[in-house]
Amino acid sequence: EAGVVQSPRYKIIEKKQPVAFWCNPISGHNTLYWYRQNLGQGPELLIRYENEEAVDDSQLPKDRFSAERLKGVDSTLKIQPAELGDSAVYLCASTRGGSTDTQYFGPGTRLTVL
Amino acid sequence: AQSVAQPEDQVNVAEGNPLTVKCTYSVSGNPYLFWYVQYPNRGLQFLLKYITGDNLVKGSYGFEAEFNKSQTSFHLKKPSALVSDSALYFCAVRDADTGRRALTFGSGTRLQVQP
C-alpha cells in the first residue's frame, strides 16, 4: 500500500510570493489533514477534510491560506502572499475516517520564505 | 482544551540499555494517545496508540507504552535501545469524547542512543 504522497518536498520563495503544496492520501482514506510543523515544535492542525468537505478549519489563517479537495481525493494547500513566519514543514495526513483510526503522515513539504 | 507535555528535550541512553521517553497529557474527556517517531527530513511514522483496554500497549520496533490514567501519563519504553532508534519522538492526544479528530502534539523529545 502506497503511503501519503506530498510534493514538492522543498520550496524556497521570496516573501509576498504565492506557493502551493499538493497531497495525495492513501487510497481509500476519506479523511485528510493538513498540519504545520514549526522548527522545534510538534505539528499543529490547519484543516481537516471529510471527503471534499472542510469540517475543521478553525486554525487556518484564512486571510492568506486556502485549501481545496475538489474530488475528495487529493488536496492542495495554498499560501498567498507568503510571509517570513510561514517558513515551516507542511505535513499531510490521512485516515479511513473511523473515530479511532491512526493518522498516517506524508514526508512533508519544507517551505523557506526569504 | 487538550495538551501534551514532553518534559525532556533530549534523552541520552547507551545502546542495549532500556529507554523511557516521558509524556503527560490533559484532556477533558477520555484520551486517545499516540506515539510517533520522526527521522530527519521525513514525516511522522506511527509507533503505537492507546484507545481502550489493556494499559500496556505494544507497537512497532519493540516499543511499548503504558497508559496511567491516575498520573495522566503515557510513557514510551523499550527494553534494549538501538543506535538506529536515535530520532525525534512525539506524543499526541485527542479527546475521545468530542468530534474533533485533530491530534495535539507535544514539542518532541530527541532520543540519542550512543554505541
Short mmCIF file of C-alpha atoms in Angstrom, two decimals, chain A:
data_model
loop_
_atom_site.label_atom_id
_atom_site.label_comp_id
_atom_site.label_asym_id
_atom_site.label_seq_id
_atom_site.Cartn_x
_atom_site.Cartn_y
_atom_site.Cartn_z
CA GLU A 1 0.00 0.00 0.00
CA ALA A 2 1.47 3.34 -1.05
CA GLY A 3 1.78 5.96 1.64
CA VAL A 4 0.73 9.59 1.66
CA VAL A 5 2.44 11.44 -1.18
CA GLN A 6 3.37 15.11 -0.97
CA SER A 7 5.05 17.47 -3.39
CA PRO A 8 7.21 19.36 -3.63
CA ARG A 9 9.49 18.16 -0.86
CA TYR A 10 11.26 21.51 -0.60
CA LYS A 11 10.29 25.01 -1.68
CA ILE A 12 12.16 28.29 -1.35
CA ILE A 13 10.36 31.51 -2.21
CA GLU A 14 10.61 35.23 -1.64
CA LYS A 15 8.14 36.81 0.77
CA LYS A 16 4.91 38.05 -0.80
CA GLN A 17 5.06 35.29 -3.42
CA PRO A 18 2.37 32.62 -3.66
CA VAL A 19 3.07 28.94 -3.02
CA ALA A 20 1.08 25.73 -3.26
CA PHE A 21 1.52 22.28 -1.76
CA TRP A 22 -0.06 19.07 -3.03
CA CYS A 23 -1.08 15.95 -1.15
CA ASN A 24 -2.38 12.57 -2.32
CA PRO A 25 -3.67 10.48 0.60
CA ILE A 26 -3.55 6.74 0.99
CA SER A 27 -6.06 5.07 -1.33
CA GLY A 28 -9.45 4.70 0.32
CA HIS A 29 -8.74 7.24 3.04
CA ASN A 30 -11.64 9.66 3.25
CA THR A 31 -10.24 11.98 5.90
CA LEU A 32 -7.35 14.28 5.08
CA TYR A 33 -5.45 16.64 7.39
CA TRP A 34 -3.01 19.47 6.81
CA TYR A 35 -0.67 20.25 9.69
CA ARG A 36 2.08 22.83 10.05
CA GLN A 37 5.24 21.99 11.98
CA ASN A 38 7.39 24.90 13.07
CA LEU A 39 11.03 24.27 13.89
CA GLY A 40 11.43 22.56 17.25
CA GLN A 41 7.71 22.03 17.74
CA GLY A 42 5.08 19.41 17.18
CA PRO A 43 2.65 19.63 14.26
CA GLU A 44 -0.45 21.80 14.59
CA LEU A 45 -3.65 21.29 12.63
CA LEU A 46 -4.52 23.71 9.86
CA ILE A 47 -7.52 22.00 8.29
CA ARG A 48 -9.32 18.66 8.18
CA TYR A 49 -11.42 17.31 5.30
CA GLU A 50 -14.06 14.60 5.35
CA ASN A 51 -14.23 13.68 1.66
CA GLU A 52 -14.49 17.06 -0.06
CA GLU A 53 -15.91 18.95 2.92
CA ALA A 54 -13.72 21.04 5.20
CA VAL A 55 -15.06 20.11 8.64
CA ASP A 56 -12.42 21.74 10.86
CA ASP A 57 -10.65 24.84 9.58
CA SER A 58 -10.70 26.89 12.75
CA GLN A 59 -6.88 27.11 12.85
CA LEU A 60 -6.42 28.04 9.19
CA PRO A 61 -5.33 31.68 8.73
CA LYS A 62 -7.95 32.45 6.16
CA ASP A 63 -6.59 35.82 5.16
CA ARG A 64 -3.71 34.19 3.31
CA PHE A 65 -4.22 30.43 3.42
CA SER A 66 -6.67 28.43 1.36
CA ALA A 67 -7.18 24.73 0.72
CA GLU A 68 -9.26 22.57 -1.55
CA ARG A 69 -10.09 18.91 -2.03
CA LEU A 70 -12.39 19.11 -5.00
CA LYS A 71 -12.96 15.42 -5.77
CA GLY A 72 -12.47 14.14 -2.24
CA VAL A 73 -9.09 12.60 -3.04
CA ASP A 74 -6.02 14.77 -3.43
CA SER A 75 -5.73 18.20 -1.87
CA THR A 76 -3.91 21.48 -2.40
CA LEU A 77 -2.90 23.97 0.28
CA LYS A 78 -2.07 27.48 -0.89
CA ILE A 79 -0.47 30.49 0.73
CA GLN A 80 -0.82 33.90 -0.89
CA PRO A 81 1.09 36.01 -0.13
CA ALA A 82 3.72 34.17 1.89
CA GLU A 83 5.30 35.81 4.92
CA LEU A 84 8.60 35.10 6.64
CA GLY A 85 6.76 33.43 9.52
CA ASP A 86 5.27 30.86 7.18
CA SER A 87 8.60 29.05 6.98
CA ALA A 88 7.81 25.58 8.32
CA VAL A 89 7.18 21.99 7.30
CA TYR A 90 3.69 21.38 5.97
CA LEU A 91 2.51 17.85 6.65
CA CYS A 92 -0.41 15.99 5.17
CA ALA A 93 -2.03 13.03 6.92
CA SER A 94 -4.92 10.73 6.13
CA THR A 95 -7.20 8.13 7.74
CA ARG A 96 -10.08 5.95 6.59
CA GLY A 97 -12.40 8.07 8.68
CA GLY A 98 -13.13 5.99 11.75
CA SER A 99 -13.03 7.73 15.10
CA THR A 100 -10.13 5.63 16.40
CA ASP A 101 -8.15 5.48 13.17
CA THR A 102 -4.44 6.17 13.06
CA GLN A 103 -3.32 9.21 11.11
CA TYR A 104 -0.63 8.35 8.57
CA PHE A 105 1.65 11.18 7.58
CA GLY A 106 3.40 12.08 4.37
CA PRO A 107 7.04 13.22 4.22
CA GLY A 108 6.07 16.89 4.30
CA THR A 109 6.99 19.98 2.32
CA ARG A 110 9.70 22.17 3.84
CA LEU A 111 8.93 25.80 2.99
CA THR A 112 11.55 28.52 3.33
CA VAL A 113 10.40 32.10 2.87
CA LEU A 114 13.24 34.59 2.28
#
